[in-house]
Backbone as CSV, one residue per row, in Angstrom:
resi,resn,N_x,N_y,N_z,CA_x,CA_y,CA_z,C_x,C_y,C_z
1,MET,68.941,161.776,82.907,69.364,160.817,83.900,70.890,160.702,83.942
2,SER,71.562,160.677,82.790,73.009,160.538,82.768,73.685,161.764,83.379
3,ASN,73.071,162.941,83.210,73.617,164.148,83.813,73.603,164.035,85.336
4,GLU,72.546,163.480,85.870,72.435,163.280,87.314,73.498,162.284,87.798
5,ASN,73.723,161.239,87.037,74.752,160.253,87.382,76.146,160.863,87.340
6,GLU,76.378,161.725,86.348,77.676,162.402,86.251,77.912,163.302,87.463
7,ILE,76.872,164.005,87.881,76.977,164.882,89.046,77.271,164.057,90.298
8,LYS,76.594,162.930,90.456,76.828,162.055,91.609,78.259,161.529,91.596
9,LYS,78.739,161.159,90.429,80.101,160.646,90.294,81.113,161.726,90.651
10,MET,80.899,162.938,90.162,81.789,164.050,90.470,81.784,164.351,91.969
11,PHE,80.607,164.306,92.576,80.485,164.567,94.009,81.262,163.532,94.819
12,LYS,81.167,162.267,94.441,81.908,161.210,95.133,83.406,161.423,95.000
13,THR,83.847,161.834,93.816,85.263,162.095,93.586,85.748,163.246,94.450
14,ILE,84.972,164.305,94.519,85.332,165.462,95.337,85.396,165.066,96.806
15,CYS,84.443,164.281,97.267,84.445,163.831,98.666,85.681,162.992,98.966
16,ALA,86.038,162.103,98.065,87.223,161.259,98.255,88.482,162.118,98.284
17,ASP,88.576,163.075,97.377,89.738,163.964,97.340,89.831,164.794,98.621
18,THR,88.698,165.251,99.121,88.669,166.035,100.352,89.165,165.203,101.528
19,THR,88.783,163.946,101.576,89.230,163.056,102.643,90.740,162.866,102.600
20,VAL,91.277,162.693,101.411,92.731,162.533,101.255,93.447,163.795,101.719
21,ILE,92.969,164.948,101.315,93.587,166.213,101.706,93.529,166.386,103.224
22,LYS,92.393,166.092,103.813,92.224,166.209,105.262,93.222,165.305,105.992
23,THR,93.372,164.088,105.540,94.296,163.142,106.171,95.733,163.620,106.042
24,GLU,96.108,164.092,104.872,97.482,164.565,104.660,97.786,165.801,105.501
25,LEU,96.830,166.722,105.625,97.026,167.898,106.471,97.171,167.496,107.931
26,ALA,96.364,166.547,108.366,96.457,166.061,109.748,97.823,165.451,110.008
27,LYS,98.339,164.700,109.051,99.669,164.095,109.212,100.749,165.163,109.320
28,LEU,100.624,166.233,108.538,101.608,167.316,108.623,101.600,167.953,110.004
29,VAL,100.404,168.206,110.532,100.285,168.806,111.854,100.826,167.854,112.913
30,LEU,100.490,166.581,112.804,100.903,165.598,113.798,102.400,165.349,113.775
31,ASN,103.046,165.597,112.648,104.489,165.381,112.541,105.296,166.626,112.860
32,SER,104.645,167.642,113.429,105.369,168.863,113.770,106.419,168.567,114.835
33,PRO,107.539,169.283,114.810,108.666,168.996,115.708,108.319,169.037,117.197
34,GLY,107.382,169.859,117.621,107.049,169.981,119.033,106.132,168.902,119.565
35,LYS,105.645,168.052,118.700,104.684,167.014,119.108,105.422,165.888,119.820
36,THR,105.050,165.582,121.083,105.729,164.523,121.829,104.828,163.334,122.133
37,PHE,103.521,163.549,122.155,102.570,162.471,122.420,101.443,162.505,121.396
38,TYR,100.885,161.334,121.117,99.709,161.214,120.256,98.595,160.556,121.054
39,ASP,97.370,161.030,120.860,96.244,160.324,121.447,95.746,159.284,120.441
40,VAL,94.694,158.575,120.782,94.201,157.483,119.928,93.815,157.988,118.539
41,GLN,93.072,159.078,118.493,92.622,159.595,117.199,93.808,159.989,116.327
42,GLU,94.774,160.675,116.903,95.946,161.104,116.142,96.741,159.900,115.646
43,PHE,96.905,158.903,116.515,97.648,157.698,116.141,96.958,156.991,114.978
44,CYS,95.645,156.878,115.063,94.885,156.210,113.997,94.996,156.960,112.671
45,ILE,95.020,158.265,112.721,95.190,159.062,111.499,96.571,158.821,110.900
46,LEU,97.602,158.831,111.748,98.968,158.632,111.266,99.139,157.307,110.538
47,PHE,98.532,156.248,111.087,98.709,154.921,110.521,97.543,154.478,109.643
48,ASN,96.531,155.335,109.546,95.345,155.007,108.744,94.759,153.657,109.173
49,ILE,94.562,153.523,110.490,93.996,152.300,111.051,92.767,152.650,111.877
50,SER,91.989,151.637,112.202,90.812,151.840,113.032,91.193,151.822,114.511
51,LYS,90.286,152.305,115.335,90.511,152.268,116.777,90.604,150.821,117.261
52,ARG,89.859,149.934,116.630,89.898,148.526,117.007,91.271,147.914,116.702
53,THR,91.842,148.263,115.561,93.181,147.779,115.223,94.189,148.280,116.240
54,LEU,94.094,149.546,116.604,95.007,150.093,117.603,94.831,149.378,118.938
55,SER,93.611,149.086,119.303,93.342,148.335,120.529,94.029,146.964,120.483
56,ASN,93.952,146.306,119.340,94.635,145.016,119.180,96.147,145.181,119.310
57,TRP,96.695,146.239,118.723,98.133,146.488,118.813,98.544,146.689,120.273
58,ARG,97.708,147.454,121.027,98.000,147.661,122.455,97.948,146.333,123.205
59,ASN,96.884,145.577,122.979,96.705,144.291,123.674,97.818,143.306,123.357
60,ASN,98.343,143.362,122.139,99.431,142.472,121.728,100.810,143.054,122.028
61,LYS,100.808,144.181,122.767,102.052,144.846,123.181,102.950,145.236,122.006
62,LEU,102.316,145.606,120.906,103.060,146.057,119.736,103.566,147.488,119.935
63,ILE,102.805,148.290,120.706,103.167,149.688,120.939,102.963,150.018,122.423
64,PRO,103.986,150.572,123.080,103.817,150.999,124.473,102.862,152.190,124.552
65,TYR,102.217,152.362,125.695,101.268,153.461,125.860,101.182,153.878,127.316
66,SER,100.631,155.054,127.517,100.279,155.541,128.844,98.774,155.689,128.880
67,ARG,98.197,155.408,130.028,96.746,155.547,130.172,96.474,156.485,131.338
68,ILE,95.707,157.518,131.048,95.266,158.454,132.076,93.742,158.469,132.017
69,GLY,93.127,157.909,133.040,91.672,157.754,133.015,91.309,156.808,131.893
70,ASN,90.449,157.245,131.001,90.030,156.435,129.860,90.750,156.811,128.569
71,LYS,91.760,157.660,128.671,92.481,158.101,127.470,93.839,157.440,127.399
72,TYR,94.235,157.076,126.173,95.533,156.463,125.910,96.409,157.450,125.164
73,TYR,97.707,157.416,125.492,98.677,158.285,124.834,99.890,157.466,124.416
74,PHE,100.489,157.876,123.311,101.627,157.166,122.736,102.755,158.155,122.515
75,LYS,103.957,157.819,122.998,105.110,158.700,122.817,105.544,158.690,121.357
76,ARG,105.926,159.851,120.901,106.409,159.974,119.519,107.591,159.041,119.277
77,GLU,108.509,158.969,120.239,109.690,158.118,120.059,109.291,156.642,119.958
78,ASP,108.244,156.222,120.667,107.768,154.839,120.560,107.126,154.579,119.197
79,VAL,106.443,155.593,118.679,105.845,155.478,117.342,106.956,155.327,116.303
80,GLU,108.013,156.119,116.444,109.137,156.034,115.512,109.836,154.673,115.619
81,LYS,109.963,154.152,116.832,110.561,152.823,117.019,109.716,151.745,116.354
82,LEU,108.395,151.877,116.448,107.491,150.925,115.801,107.713,150.919,114.294
83,ILE,107.839,152.096,113.722,108.067,152.209,112.281,109.426,151.613,111.913
84,ASP,110.449,151.941,112.708,111.798,151.418,112.440,111.844,149.894,112.550
85,ARG,111.094,149.330,113.503,111.105,147.878,113.715,110.600,147.126,112.485
86,PHE,109.679,147.731,111.772,109.109,147.061,110.598,109.619,147.627,109.279
87,TYR,110.676,148.444,109.363,111.243,149.025,108.155,111.883,147.949,107.286
88,ASN,111.585,147.993,106.009,112.154,147.048,105.054,112.727,147.846,103.885
89,PRO,114.039,147.947,103.791,114.646,148.776,102.753,114.528,148.205,101.335
90,ASP,114.096,146.972,101.212,114.007,146.367,99.876,112.853,146.874,99.102
């Protein structure tokens, strides 16, 4: 029984590590120099937030956006301004 528990524990650890690696790789791709706009999924990955949180940020005018049909887009420069606005050097 303990061997089975150890295997389950190892599997959970591997899954968690895989998720971290996936997120970090996505951030590297999203931060590439040619990237000018982010869609909702990309924005949520960058900030590690839910779609609902992003919706609240849009509704509260925390981040400017463009809407084409049912899709939302965010300018890279606006994302950088958002980060700069809340930057705390301390």
